C-alpha positions as CSV (number, residue, x, y, z in Angstrom):
1,M,-16.5,4.0,-10.4
2,E,-18.6,4.5,-7.1
3,L,-17.3,3.1,-3.9
4,Y,-18.7,1.6,-0.6
5,I,-16.4,2.2,2.3
6,E,-17.2,0.8,5.7
7,P,-14.8,2.2,8.4
8,F,-15.8,-0.3,11.3
9,S,-12.1,-0.1,12.1
10,G,-11.0,3.4,11.4
11,L,-8.9,4.7,8.5
12,S,-5.7,5.2,7.7
13,G,-3.3,5.8,4.8
14,D,-2.4,2.1,4.6
15,M,-5.6,1.1,5.0
16,F,-6.7,2.7,1.9
17,L,-3.5,2.1,-0.2
18,A,-4.2,-1.8,0.2
19,A,-8.1,-1.6,-0.7
20,L,-7.6,1.0,-3.3
21,A,-4.6,-1.4,-4.7
22,E,-6.6,-4.4,-4.5
23,L,-9.5,-2.9,-6.8
24,A,-7.2,-1.2,-9.5
25,D,-5.7,-3.3,-12.3
26,G,-2.1,-3.1,-11.5
27,G,-2.1,-1.1,-8.4
28,Y,0.3,-3.2,-6.2
29,D,2.5,-2.8,-9.4
30,D,1.7,1.5,-9.5
31,L,2.7,1.2,-5.9
32,L,6.1,-0.5,-6.0
33,S,7.4,2.0,-8.9
34,L,6.0,5.3,-7.1
35,P,9.5,6.1,-5.0
36,Q,11.1,5.9,-8.3
37,A,8.2,8.3,-9.9
38,L,8.3,10.7,-7.3
39,N,12.5,10.8,-7.5
40,L,12.7,9.5,-3.2
41,P,15.1,6.4,-3.9
42,G,15.5,6.0,-0.1
43,A,11.9,4.7,0.1
44,E,10.5,1.3,-0.6
45,V,7.2,-0.2,-0.7
46,R,6.4,-3.5,0.2
47,V,3.4,-5.3,0.0
48,T,2.7,-8.4,2.7
49,P,-0.2,-10.8,3.0
50,V,-1.8,-10.6,6.5
51,V,-4.6,-12.0,8.4
52,K,-6.8,-9.9,10.5
53,C,-9.2,-11.9,12.8
54,G,-9.5,-14.6,10.2
55,I,-9.9,-12.2,7.2
56,A,-7.4,-12.7,4.5
57,A,-5.8,-8.9,3.1
58,K,-3.0,-7.1,2.3
59,H,-0.6,-4.4,4.1
60,V,0.9,-2.1,2.4
61,E,4.4,-0.4,4.3
62,I,6.3,2.4,2.8
63,I,10.0,2.0,4.4
64,D,12.2,5.2,4.4
65,N,15.4,4.0,4.2
66,E,16.8,7.6,4.4
67,K,17.8,8.8,7.8
68,N,17.2,12.3,9.1
69,S,14.4,12.7,6.5
70,P,13.8,16.9,7.0
71,H,10.9,18.6,8.3
72,R,9.1,20.1,4.9
73,H,6.7,22.9,4.7
74,L,4.0,22.5,2.2
75,A,5.8,23.9,-0.6
76,D,8.4,21.7,-0.3
77,I,6.1,18.7,-0.4
78,L,3.8,20.2,-3.3
79,E,7.4,20.7,-5.3
80,I,7.9,17.0,-5.1
81,I,4.8,15.8,-6.4
82,A,4.8,18.6,-8.9
83,K,7.8,17.1,-10.6
84,G,6.5,13.6,-10.6
85,A,6.2,11.2,-13.2
86,I,2.7,10.5,-12.1
87,P,-0.7,11.6,-14.1
88,A,-1.6,15.3,-13.6
89,A,-4.5,14.2,-12.6
90,S,-3.2,12.3,-9.8
91,K,-0.9,15.6,-8.4
92,S,-3.9,17.4,-8.2
93,I,-5.9,14.8,-5.8
94,A,-2.1,14.6,-4.1
95,K,-2.4,18.5,-3.6
96,E,-5.7,18.5,-2.7
97,I,-5.2,15.7,0.1
98,F,-2.1,17.7,1.4
99,S,-4.0,20.8,1.5
100,I,-6.7,19.2,3.9
101,L,-4.0,18.4,6.3
102,A,-2.2,21.7,6.0
103,E,-5.5,23.7,6.7
104,A,-6.4,20.9,9.5
105,E,-2.8,21.6,11.2
106,S,-3.1,25.4,10.8
107,R,-6.1,25.5,13.1
108,V,-4.9,23.6,15.7
109,H,-1.7,25.4,15.9
110,N,-3.0,29.0,15.1
111,V,0.0,29.0,12.3
112,P,-0.5,30.0,9.1
113,I,-0.3,27.2,6.2
114,E,2.7,28.5,4.6
115,R,4.6,27.9,8.1
116,I,3.5,24.5,9.1
117,H,6.0,22.0,9.6
118,F,4.3,18.5,9.2
119,H,6.3,16.6,11.3
120,E,5.6,12.9,10.7
121,L,3.4,14.1,7.5
122,S,6.5,15.5,6.1
123,A,8.3,12.4,6.0
124,V,9.1,9.8,2.7
125,D,6.8,7.0,3.6
126,S,4.0,9.6,4.5
127,I,4.5,11.6,0.9
128,I,4.1,8.5,-0.9
129,D,1.4,7.0,1.3
130,I,-0.7,9.9,0.4
131,V,0.4,10.3,-3.3
132,G,-0.1,6.6,-3.7
133,N,-3.7,7.2,-2.6
134,A,-4.4,9.8,-5.2
135,L,-3.0,7.8,-7.7
136,L,-5.1,4.7,-7.3
137,I,-8.3,7.4,-6.6
138,D,-7.1,8.7,-10.3
139,A,-7.0,5.2,-11.6
140,L,-10.1,4.0,-10.5
141,G,-11.9,6.8,-12.1
142,V,-13.7,7.2,-8.6
143,K,-16.4,9.7,-9.4
144,K,-19.1,9.0,-6.1
145,T,-18.3,7.6,-2.6
146,Y,-20.8,6.1,-0.1
147,S,-19.7,5.4,3.2
148,T,-20.7,4.3,6.8
149,A,-19.9,6.1,9.9
150,V,-16.4,6.3,11.1
151,C,-14.8,4.3,14.2
152,T,-12.3,6.7,15.7
153,G,-11.2,4.7,19.0
154,F,-10.5,6.7,22.2
155,G,-8.0,7.4,24.6
156,L,-4.6,9.1,24.5
157,V,-2.1,8.6,21.7
158,D,1.8,9.7,21.7
159,T,3.0,12.5,19.3
160,Q,5.7,14.8,19.1
161,H,3.6,17.1,20.8
162,G,3.2,15.1,24.1
163,K,0.2,12.9,24.9
164,L,-3.2,13.9,22.9
165,P,-6.7,12.9,22.7
166,V,-8.1,10.6,20.5
167,P,-9.1,11.6,17.9
168,A,-5.9,13.9,17.7
169,P,-6.9,17.7,17.1
170,A,-5.5,17.4,13.4
171,T,-7.6,14.4,13.0
172,M,-10.9,15.8,14.7
173,N,-10.8,18.8,12.5
174,I,-10.7,17.2,9.5
175,L,-13.7,14.9,10.9
176,A,-15.9,17.6,11.1
177,G,-19.0,17.0,9.4
178,I,-18.4,13.1,9.3
179,P,-20.3,10.6,11.6
180,I,-18.3,9.3,14.0
181,Y,-18.2,6.8,17.3
182,R,-15.7,5.9,19.5
183,G,-16.1,1.9,19.4
184,E,-15.4,-0.4,22.3
185,E,-11.7,-0.4,22.3
186,R,-9.1,1.8,23.7
187,G,-6.8,2.7,21.0
188,E,-6.0,5.3,17.8
189,R,-8.4,4.0,14.5
190,V,-8.3,7.3,12.6
191,T,-4.8,8.8,11.3
192,P,-4.8,12.3,9.7
193,T,-4.0,11.1,6.4
194,G,-6.7,8.3,6.7
195,A,-9.1,11.1,7.5
196,A,-7.8,13.6,4.9
197,I,-8.4,10.7,1.7
198,L,-11.9,10.4,3.1
199,K,-12.6,14.0,3.1
200,Y,-11.4,14.4,-0.3
201,L,-13.7,11.8,-1.7
202,R,-16.5,13.9,0.0
203,P,-18.4,10.6,1.0
204,I,-22.4,10.5,1.4
205,F,-23.2,8.7,4.3
206,D,-27.0,8.8,3.6
207,I,-26.6,5.2,1.9
208,P,-29.3,4.1,-0.9
209,T,-30.0,0.3,-1.3
210,I,-26.8,-0.7,-3.6
211,R,-25.6,-3.8,-5.2
212,V,-21.9,-4.3,-4.8
213,G,-19.5,-6.1,-6.9
214,K,-16.1,-6.7,-6.2
215,T,-15.0,-6.5,-2.2
216,V,-11.8,-5.8,-0.7
217,Y,-10.1,-5.1,2.6
218,G,-7.3,-3.1,3.5
219,A,-5.2,-4.0,6.5
220,G,-3.8,-1.6,8.9
221,K,-0.7,-2.0,10.9
222,K,-2.1,-2.6,14.6
223,D,-3.9,-5.5,15.9
224,F,-7.3,-5.2,17.9
225,K,-9.8,-7.6,19.1
226,E,-12.2,-7.0,15.9
227,P,-10.1,-7.1,12.4
228,N,-8.2,-3.9,11.9
229,V,-9.0,-3.8,8.3
230,L,-11.0,-1.4,5.8
231,R,-13.4,-2.7,3.6
232,V,-14.3,-1.4,0.2
233,S,-16.6,-2.4,-2.3
234,E,-17.4,-1.3,-6.1
235,I,-21.0,-0.2,-6.7
236,I,-22.2,-1.9,-9.5
237,A,-25.9,-0.8,-9.5
238,H,-28.5,1.4,-7.5
239,R,-31.6,-0.1,-6.7
């Protein structure tokens, strides 16, 4: 499958999850069963219909019912993935996405990859977020991706390190080489996870004339004046 991605409201893991699950046969069922497949029983996947500025979409939320989730290193996360009851190709995709994130964090903090604490990204919900996207990319058999420029937002964002500029430093590292623009509304539009998933897909930004088939929308959690959705279309032909 070839995909046409339009991140006019940015990118996040949950936006990708909902959009890709809409495209994949049984995509939502795969997500609902993922906590069990990864032996993370404290997690729960919820799928909720929403409307963003008149556009009907779904939002996928991962609830972490565990308290005080440990801060994991990359090796800890890779072990969870390796032991998961998911296809080998899905595991490989998830590992590559986490490696993209680890390399970005390593450059920002000037710390070796093996010593990086993932903080928010080590939580159960983030692990399922990334592995879920890997599972769907594998299920769809994505071979090539085209994308328009990414809207990042602007301003400052609160993190465990204090207030950081938008895009956050790790996100900006991942977006290197990707066309971006600020947009007209203050706020964080691109998360590190969303950027890493797009980076993994190695999108082509020189978009040819195409014909699209099914078009879907994956909703983000935030509300903006513009629809906070990621639009993804299946490419059925090139002209």
